[in-house]
């Protein structure tokens, strides 16, 4: 691995990180549109300070979780206070049966 690649990956190697795992239920028939929305909105969210990544997970039984990673809880909370996030979140919620059920974590060891 080149030195530049190591430096670019360095934030992902940080010991401390704020992680949200939000359990969601996607409306029947909206799965493909929701997956497209995840990809599109990730491009917008990646502009926020501290954003590391967001992924959509699916169990073999078809249940979904959105996994969001930020460098700090404060950066995550600051992003949530913006109009951009409100707009993104509103569109995303239109694909869901109800509100997400988040669980918050701090990475304490890797």
PDB file of N, CA, C and O in Angstrom, residues 39-90:
ATOM      1  N   UNK A  39     -27.728   5.612  -2.097  1.00  0.00           N
ATOM      2  CA  UNK A  39     -26.541   5.938  -2.885  1.00  0.00           C
ATOM      3  C   UNK A  39     -26.465   7.435  -3.167  1.00  0.00           C
ATOM      4  O   UNK A  39     -25.421   8.060  -2.965  1.00  0.00           O
ATOM      5  N   UNK A  40     -27.571   8.023  -3.606  1.00  0.00           N
ATOM      6  CA  UNK A  40     -27.600   9.454  -3.919  1.00  0.00           C
ATOM      7  C   UNK A  40     -27.365  10.304  -2.674  1.00  0.00           C
ATOM      8  O   UNK A  40     -26.570  11.254  -2.700  1.00  0.00           O
ATOM      9  N   UNK A  41     -28.042   9.973  -1.594  1.00  0.00           N
ATOM     10  CA  UNK A  41     -27.919  10.791  -0.386  1.00  0.00           C
ATOM     11  C   UNK A  41     -26.558  10.627   0.276  1.00  0.00           C
ATOM     12  O   UNK A  41     -26.078  11.548   0.944  1.00  0.00           O
ATOM     13  N   UNK A  42     -25.904   9.494   0.092  1.00  0.00           N
ATOM     14  CA  UNK A  42     -24.550   9.320   0.630  1.00  0.00           C
ATOM     15  C   UNK A  42     -23.594  10.343   0.014  1.00  0.00           C
ATOM     16  O   UNK A  42     -22.674  10.821   0.685  1.00  0.00           O
ATOM     17  N   UNK A  43     -23.796  10.666  -1.254  1.00  0.00           N
ATOM     18  CA  UNK A  43     -22.950  11.669  -1.904  1.00  0.00           C
ATOM     19  C   UNK A  43     -23.110  13.021  -1.222  1.00  0.00           C
ATOM     20  O   UNK A  43     -22.144  13.744  -1.027  1.00  0.00           O
ATOM     21  N   UNK A  44     -24.334  13.361  -0.845  1.00  0.00           N
ATOM     22  CA  UNK A  44     -24.579  14.630  -0.161  1.00  0.00           C
ATOM     23  C   UNK A  44     -24.058  14.597   1.275  1.00  0.00           C
ATOM     24  O   UNK A  44     -23.443  15.549   1.744  1.00  0.00           O
ATOM     25  N   UNK A  45     -24.297  13.492   1.977  1.00  0.00           N
ATOM     26  CA  UNK A  45     -23.862  13.388   3.365  1.00  0.00           C
ATOM     27  C   UNK A  45     -22.346  13.367   3.494  1.00  0.00           C
ATOM     28  O   UNK A  45     -21.800  13.819   4.501  1.00  0.00           O
ATOM     29  N   UNK A  46     -21.672  12.869   2.467  1.00  0.00           N
ATOM     30  CA  UNK A  46     -20.207  12.786   2.527  1.00  0.00           C
ATOM     31  C   UNK A  46     -19.557  14.167   2.608  1.00  0.00           C
ATOM     32  O   UNK A  46     -18.388  14.280   2.964  1.00  0.00           O
ATOM     33  N   UNK A  47     -20.305  15.219   2.328  1.00  0.00           N
ATOM     34  CA  UNK A  47     -19.782  16.579   2.395  1.00  0.00           C
ATOM     35  C   UNK A  47     -19.744  17.114   3.827  1.00  0.00           C
ATOM     36  O   UNK A  47     -19.107  18.129   4.092  1.00  0.00           O
ATOM     37  N   UNK A  48     -20.411  16.438   4.757  1.00  0.00           N
ATOM     38  CA  UNK A  48     -20.457  16.901   6.138  1.00  0.00           C
ATOM     39  C   UNK A  48     -19.169  16.557   6.864  1.00  0.00           C
ATOM     40  O   UNK A  48     -18.619  15.457   6.696  1.00  0.00           O
ATOM     41  N   UNK A  49     -18.713  17.496   7.682  1.00  0.00           N
ATOM     42  CA  UNK A  49     -17.509  17.312   8.482  1.00  0.00           C
ATOM     43  C   UNK A  49     -17.668  16.101   9.400  1.00  0.00           C
ATOM     44  O   UNK A  49     -18.669  15.980  10.108  1.00  0.00           O
ATOM     45  N   UNK A  50     -16.703  15.199   9.354  1.00  0.00           N
ATOM     46  CA  UNK A  50     -16.706  14.037  10.230  1.00  0.00           C
ATOM     47  C   UNK A  50     -17.383  12.806   9.664  1.00  0.00           C
ATOM     48  O   UNK A  50     -17.292  11.726  10.246  1.00  0.00           O
ATOM     49  N   UNK A  51     -18.083  12.945   8.532  1.00  0.00           N
ATOM     50  CA  UNK A  51     -18.754  11.787   7.933  1.00  0.00           C
ATOM     51  C   UNK A  51     -17.706  10.779   7.488  1.00  0.00           C
ATOM     52  O   UNK A  51     -16.730  11.126   6.833  1.00  0.00           O
ATOM     53  N   UNK A  52     -17.915   9.522   7.865  1.00  0.00           N
ATOM     54  CA  UNK A  52     -17.010   8.452   7.437  1.00  0.00           C
ATOM     55  C   UNK A  52     -17.690   7.606   6.373  1.00  0.00           C
ATOM     56  O   UNK A  52     -17.193   7.457   5.270  1.00  0.00           O
ATOM     57  N   UNK A  53     -18.852   7.071   6.687  1.00  0.00           N
ATOM     58  CA  UNK A  53     -19.607   6.292   5.694  1.00  0.00           C
ATOM     59  C   UNK A  53     -20.987   5.947   6.237  1.00  0.00           C
ATOM     60  O   UNK A  53     -21.240   6.020   7.428  1.00  0.00           O
ATOM     61  N   UNK A  54     -21.852   5.540   5.322  1.00  0.00           N
ATOM     62  CA  UNK A  54     -23.191   5.057   5.659  1.00  0.00           C
ATOM     63  C   UNK A  54     -23.483   3.898   4.724  1.00  0.00           C
ATOM     64  O   UNK A  54     -23.264   3.991   3.515  1.00  0.00           O
ATOM     65  N   UNK A  55     -23.969   2.807   5.318  1.00  0.00           N
ATOM     66  CA  UNK A  55     -24.261   1.611   4.520  1.00  0.00           C
ATOM     67  C   UNK A  55     -25.635   1.068   4.877  1.00  0.00           C
ATOM     68  O   UNK A  55     -26.099   1.212   6.001  1.00  0.00           O
ATOM     69  N   UNK A  56     -26.264   0.443   3.899  1.00  0.00           N
ATOM     70  CA  UNK A  56     -27.538  -0.238   4.113  1.00  0.00           C
ATOM     71  C   UNK A  56     -27.244  -1.720   4.224  1.00  0.00           C
ATOM     72  O   UNK A  56     -26.659  -2.319   3.317  1.00  0.00           O
ATOM     73  N   UNK A  57     -27.650  -2.304   5.349  1.00  0.00           N
ATOM     74  CA  UNK A  57     -27.466  -3.735   5.573  1.00  0.00           C
ATOM     75  C   UNK A  57     -28.809  -4.436   5.453  1.00  0.00           C
ATOM     76  O   UNK A  57     -29.851  -3.870   5.797  1.00  0.00           O
ATOM     77  N   UNK A  58     -28.779  -5.677   4.971  1.00  0.00           N
ATOM     78  CA  UNK A  58     -30.008  -6.463   4.825  1.00  0.00           C
ATOM     79  C   UNK A  58     -29.734  -7.877   5.317  1.00  0.00           C
ATOM     80  O   UNK A  58     -28.744  -8.505   4.924  1.00  0.00           O
ATOM     81  N   UNK A  59     -30.629  -8.377   6.178  1.00  0.00           N
ATOM     82  CA  UNK A  59     -30.502  -9.757   6.638  1.00  0.00           C
ATOM     83  C   UNK A  59     -31.022 -10.694   5.553  1.00  0.00           C
ATOM     84  O   UNK A  59     -31.694 -10.257   4.608  1.00  0.00           O
ATOM     85  N   UNK A  60     -30.738 -11.938   5.701  1.00  0.00           N
ATOM     86  CA  UNK A  60     -31.266 -12.926   4.742  1.00  0.00           C
ATOM     87  C   UNK A  60     -32.786 -12.991   4.784  1.00  0.00           C
ATOM     88  O   UNK A  60     -33.418 -13.400   3.823  1.00  0.00           O
ATOM     89  N   UNK A  61     -33.352 -12.556   5.904  1.00  0.00           N
ATOM     90  CA  UNK A  61     -34.808 -12.543   6.052  1.00  0.00           C
ATOM     91  C   UNK A  61     -35.428 -11.253   5.503  1.00  0.00           C
ATOM     92  O   UNK A  61     -36.639 -11.083   5.537  1.00  0.00           O
ATOM     93  N   UNK A  62     -34.588 -10.326   5.001  1.00  0.00           N
ATOM     94  CA  UNK A  62     -35.097  -9.114   4.383  1.00  0.00           C
ATOM     95  C   UNK A  62     -35.241  -7.915   5.304  1.00  0.00           C
ATOM     96  O   UNK A  62     -35.798  -6.900   4.904  1.00  0.00           O
ATOM     97  N   UNK A  63     -34.753  -7.998   6.548  1.00  0.00           N
ATOM     98  CA  UNK A  63     -34.794  -6.843   7.446  1.00  0.00           C
ATOM     99  C   UNK A  63     -33.622  -5.927   7.124  1.00  0.00           C
ATOM    100  O   UNK A  63     -32.586  -6.380   6.659  1.00  0.00           O
ATOM    101  N   UNK A  64     -33.800  -4.617   7.395  1.00  0.00           N
ATOM    102  CA  UNK A  64     -32.789  -3.626   7.033  1.00  0.00           C
ATOM    103  C   UNK A  64     -32.286  -2.829   8.235  1.00  0.00           C
ATOM    104  O   UNK A  64     -33.053  -2.517   9.140  1.00  0.00           O
ATOM    105  N   UNK A  65     -31.019  -2.472   8.159  1.00  0.00           N
ATOM    106  CA  UNK A  65     -30.382  -1.582   9.127  1.00  0.00           C
ATOM    107  C   UNK A  65     -29.523  -0.606   8.334  1.00  0.00           C
ATOM    108  O   UNK A  65     -28.835  -1.000   7.394  1.00  0.00           O
ATOM    109  N   UNK A  66     -29.588   0.669   8.718  1.00  0.00           N
ATOM    110  CA  UNK A  66     -28.681   1.658   8.165  1.00  0.00           C
ATOM    111  C   UNK A  66     -27.566   1.843   9.178  1.00  0.00           C
ATOM    112  O   UNK A  66     -27.826   2.115  10.357  1.00  0.00           O
ATOM    113  N   UNK A  67     -26.342   1.678   8.738  1.00  0.00           N
ATOM    114  CA  UNK A  67     -25.171   1.823   9.589  1.00  0.00           C
ATOM    115  C   UNK A  67     -24.466   3.123   9.203  1.00  0.00           C
ATOM    116  O   UNK A  67     -24.047   3.283   8.055  1.00  0.00           O
ATOM    117  N   UNK A  68     -24.382   4.062  10.152  1.00  0.00           N
ATOM    118  CA  UNK A  68     -23.794   5.380   9.904  1.00  0.00           C
ATOM    119  C   UNK A  68     -22.573   5.545  10.796  1.00  0.00           C
ATOM    120  O   UNK A  68     -22.644   5.263  11.990  1.00  0.00           O
ATOM    121  N   UNK A  69     -21.472   6.031  10.218  1.00  0.00           N
ATOM    122  CA  UNK A  69     -20.251   6.235  10.986  1.00  0.00           C
ATOM    123  C   UNK A  69     -19.790   7.685  10.836  1.00  0.00           C
ATOM    124  O   UNK A  69     -19.686   8.202   9.725  1.00  0.00           O
ATOM    125  N   UNK A  70     -19.535   8.316  11.967  1.00  0.00           N
ATOM    126  CA  UNK A  70     -18.984   9.664  12.033  1.00  0.00           C
ATOM    127  C   UNK A  70     -17.767   9.634  12.938  1.00  0.00           C
ATOM    128  O   UNK A  70     -17.642   8.773  13.810  1.00  0.00           O
ATOM    129  N   UNK A  71     -16.882  10.589  12.746  1.00  0.00           N
ATOM    130  CA  UNK A  71     -15.696  10.664  13.596  1.00  0.00           C
ATOM    131  C   UNK A  71     -16.074  10.936  15.044  1.00  0.00           C
ATOM    132  O   UNK A  71     -15.481  10.362  15.957  1.00  0.00           O
ATOM    133  N   UNK A  72     -17.069  11.826  15.272  1.00  0.00           N
ATOM    134  CA  UNK A  72     -17.487  12.142  16.639  1.00  0.00           C
ATOM    135  C   UNK A  72     -19.001  12.271  16.719  1.00  0.00           C
ATOM    136  O   UNK A  72     -19.674  12.523  15.713  1.00  0.00           O
ATOM    137  N   UNK A  73     -19.521  12.137  17.930  1.00  0.00           N
ATOM    138  CA  UNK A  73     -20.947  12.317  18.156  1.00  0.00           C
ATOM    139  C   UNK A  73     -21.352  13.758  17.864  1.00  0.00           C
ATOM    140  O   UNK A  73     -22.416  14.000  17.299  1.00  0.00           O
ATOM    141  N   UNK A  74     -20.509  14.716  18.230  1.00  0.00           N
ATOM    142  CA  UNK A  74     -20.821  16.123  17.986  1.00  0.00           C
ATOM    143  C   UNK A  74     -20.979  16.403  16.496  1.00  0.00           C
ATOM    144  O   UNK A  74     -21.910  17.102  16.083  1.00  0.00           O
ATOM    145  N   UNK A  75     -20.104  15.861  15.677  1.00  0.00           N
ATOM    146  CA  UNK A  75     -20.218  16.071  14.228  1.00  0.00           C
ATOM    147  C   UNK A  75     -21.510  15.457  13.698  1.00  0.00           C
ATOM    148  O   UNK A  75     -22.180  16.043  12.837  1.00  0.00           O
ATOM    149  N   UNK A  76     -21.885  14.301  14.212  1.00  0.00           N
ATOM    150  CA  UNK A  76     -23.140  13.656  13.833  1.00  0.00           C
ATOM    151  C   UNK A  76     -24.314  14.550  14.219  1.00  0.00           C
ATOM    152  O   UNK A  76     -25.223  14.790  13.417  1.00  0.00           O
ATOM    153  N   UNK A  77     -24.303  15.052  15.456  1.00  0.00           N
ATOM    154  CA  UNK A  77     -25.394  15.909  15.930  1.00  0.00           C
ATOM    155  C   UNK A  77     -25.456  17.220  15.156  1.00  0.00           C
ATOM    156  O   UNK A  77     -26.545  17.706  14.844  1.00  0.00           O
ATOM    157  N   UNK A  78     -24.302  17.806  14.839  1.00  0.00           N
ATOM    158  CA  UNK A  78     -24.273  19.040  14.054  1.00  0.00           C
ATOM    159  C   UNK A  78     -24.889  18.825  12.671  1.00  0.00           C
ATOM    160  O   UNK A  78     -25.635  19.677  12.174  1.00  0.00           O
ATOM    161  N   UNK A  79     -24.585  17.700  12.045  1.00  0.00           N
ATOM    162  CA  UNK A  79     -25.157  17.384  10.735  1.00  0.00           C
ATOM    163  C   UNK A  79     -26.681  17.298  10.838  1.00  0.00           C
ATOM    164  O   UNK A  79     -27.400  17.779   9.968  1.00  0.00           O
ATOM    165  N   UNK A  80     -27.181  16.730  11.924  1.00  0.00           N
ATOM    166  CA  UNK A  80     -28.625  16.563  12.108  1.00  0.00           C
ATOM    167  C   UNK A  80     -29.368  17.883  12.268  1.00  0.00           C
ATOM    168  O   UNK A  80     -30.587  17.924  12.113  1.00  0.00           O
ATOM    169  N   UNK A  81     -28.648  18.953  12.571  1.00  0.00           N
ATOM    170  CA  UNK A  81     -29.277  20.259  12.775  1.00  0.00           C
ATOM    171  C   UNK A  81     -29.389  21.069  11.487  1.00  0.00           C
ATOM    172  O   UNK A  81     -29.922  22.181  11.506  1.00  0.00           O
ATOM    173  N   UNK A  82     -28.929  20.548  10.366  1.00  0.00           N
ATOM    174  CA  UNK A  82     -28.905  21.314   9.123  1.00  0.00           C
ATOM    175  C   UNK A  82     -30.164  21.103   8.285  1.00  0.00           C
ATOM    176  O   UNK A  82     -30.831  20.067   8.385  1.00  0.00           O
ATOM    177  N   UNK A  83     -30.451  22.098   7.449  1.00  0.00           N
ATOM    178  CA  UNK A  83     -31.569  21.987   6.504  1.00  0.00           C
ATOM    179  C   UNK A  83     -31.315  20.880   5.482  1.00  0.00           C
ATOM    180  O   UNK A  83     -32.244  20.201   5.062  1.00  0.00           O
ATOM    181  N   UNK A  84     -30.053  20.719   5.071  1.00  0.00           N
ATOM    182  CA  UNK A  84     -29.718  19.677   4.106  1.00  0.00           C
ATOM    183  C   UNK A  84     -30.092  18.303   4.655  1.00  0.00           C
ATOM    184  O   UNK A  84     -30.687  17.485   3.955  1.00  0.00           O
ATOM    185  N   UNK A  85     -29.740  18.071   5.915  1.00  0.00           N
ATOM    186  CA  UNK A  85     -30.071  16.772   6.509  1.00  0.00           C
ATOM    187  C   UNK A  85     -31.579  16.600   6.622  1.00  0.00           C
ATOM    188  O   UNK A  85     -32.108  15.527   6.347  1.00  0.00           O
ATOM    189  N   UNK A  86     -32.289  17.647   7.013  1.00  0.00           N
ATOM    190  CA  UNK A  86     -33.747  17.567   7.122  1.00  0.00           C
ATOM    191  C   UNK A  86     -34.367  17.165   5.785  1.00  0.00           C
ATOM    192  O   UNK A  86     -35.244  16.304   5.728  1.00  0.00           O
ATOM    193  N   UNK A  87     -33.887  17.781   4.708  1.00  0.00           N
ATOM    194  CA  UNK A  87     -34.405  17.462   3.370  1.00  0.00           C
ATOM    195  C   UNK A  87     -34.099  16.012   2.998  1.00  0.00           C
ATOM    196  O   UNK A  87     -34.972  15.283   2.523  1.00  0.00           O
ATOM    197  N   UNK A  88     -32.861  15.589   3.235  1.00  0.00           N
ATOM    198  CA  UNK A  88     -32.453  14.213   2.925  1.00  0.00           C
ATOM    199  C   UNK A  88     -33.282  13.221   3.737  1.00  0.00           C
ATOM    200  O   UNK A  88     -33.810  12.243   3.210  1.00  0.00           O
ATOM    201  N   UNK A  89     -33.398  13.492   5.037  1.00  0.00           N
ATOM    202  CA  UNK A  89     -34.118  12.592   5.935  1.00  0.00           C
ATOM    203  C   UNK A  89     -35.600  12.495   5.566  1.00  0.00           C
ATOM    204  O   UNK A  89     -36.185  11.415   5.578  1.00  0.00           O
ATOM    205  N   UNK A  90     -36.202  13.624   5.228  1.00  0.00           N
ATOM    206  CA  UNK A  90     -37.624  13.635   4.866  1.00  0.00           C
ATOM    207  C   UNK A  90     -37.898  12.737   3.668  1.00  0.00           C
ATOM    208  O   UNK A  90     -38.864  11.968   3.660  1.00  0.00           O
TER     209      UNK A  90
END
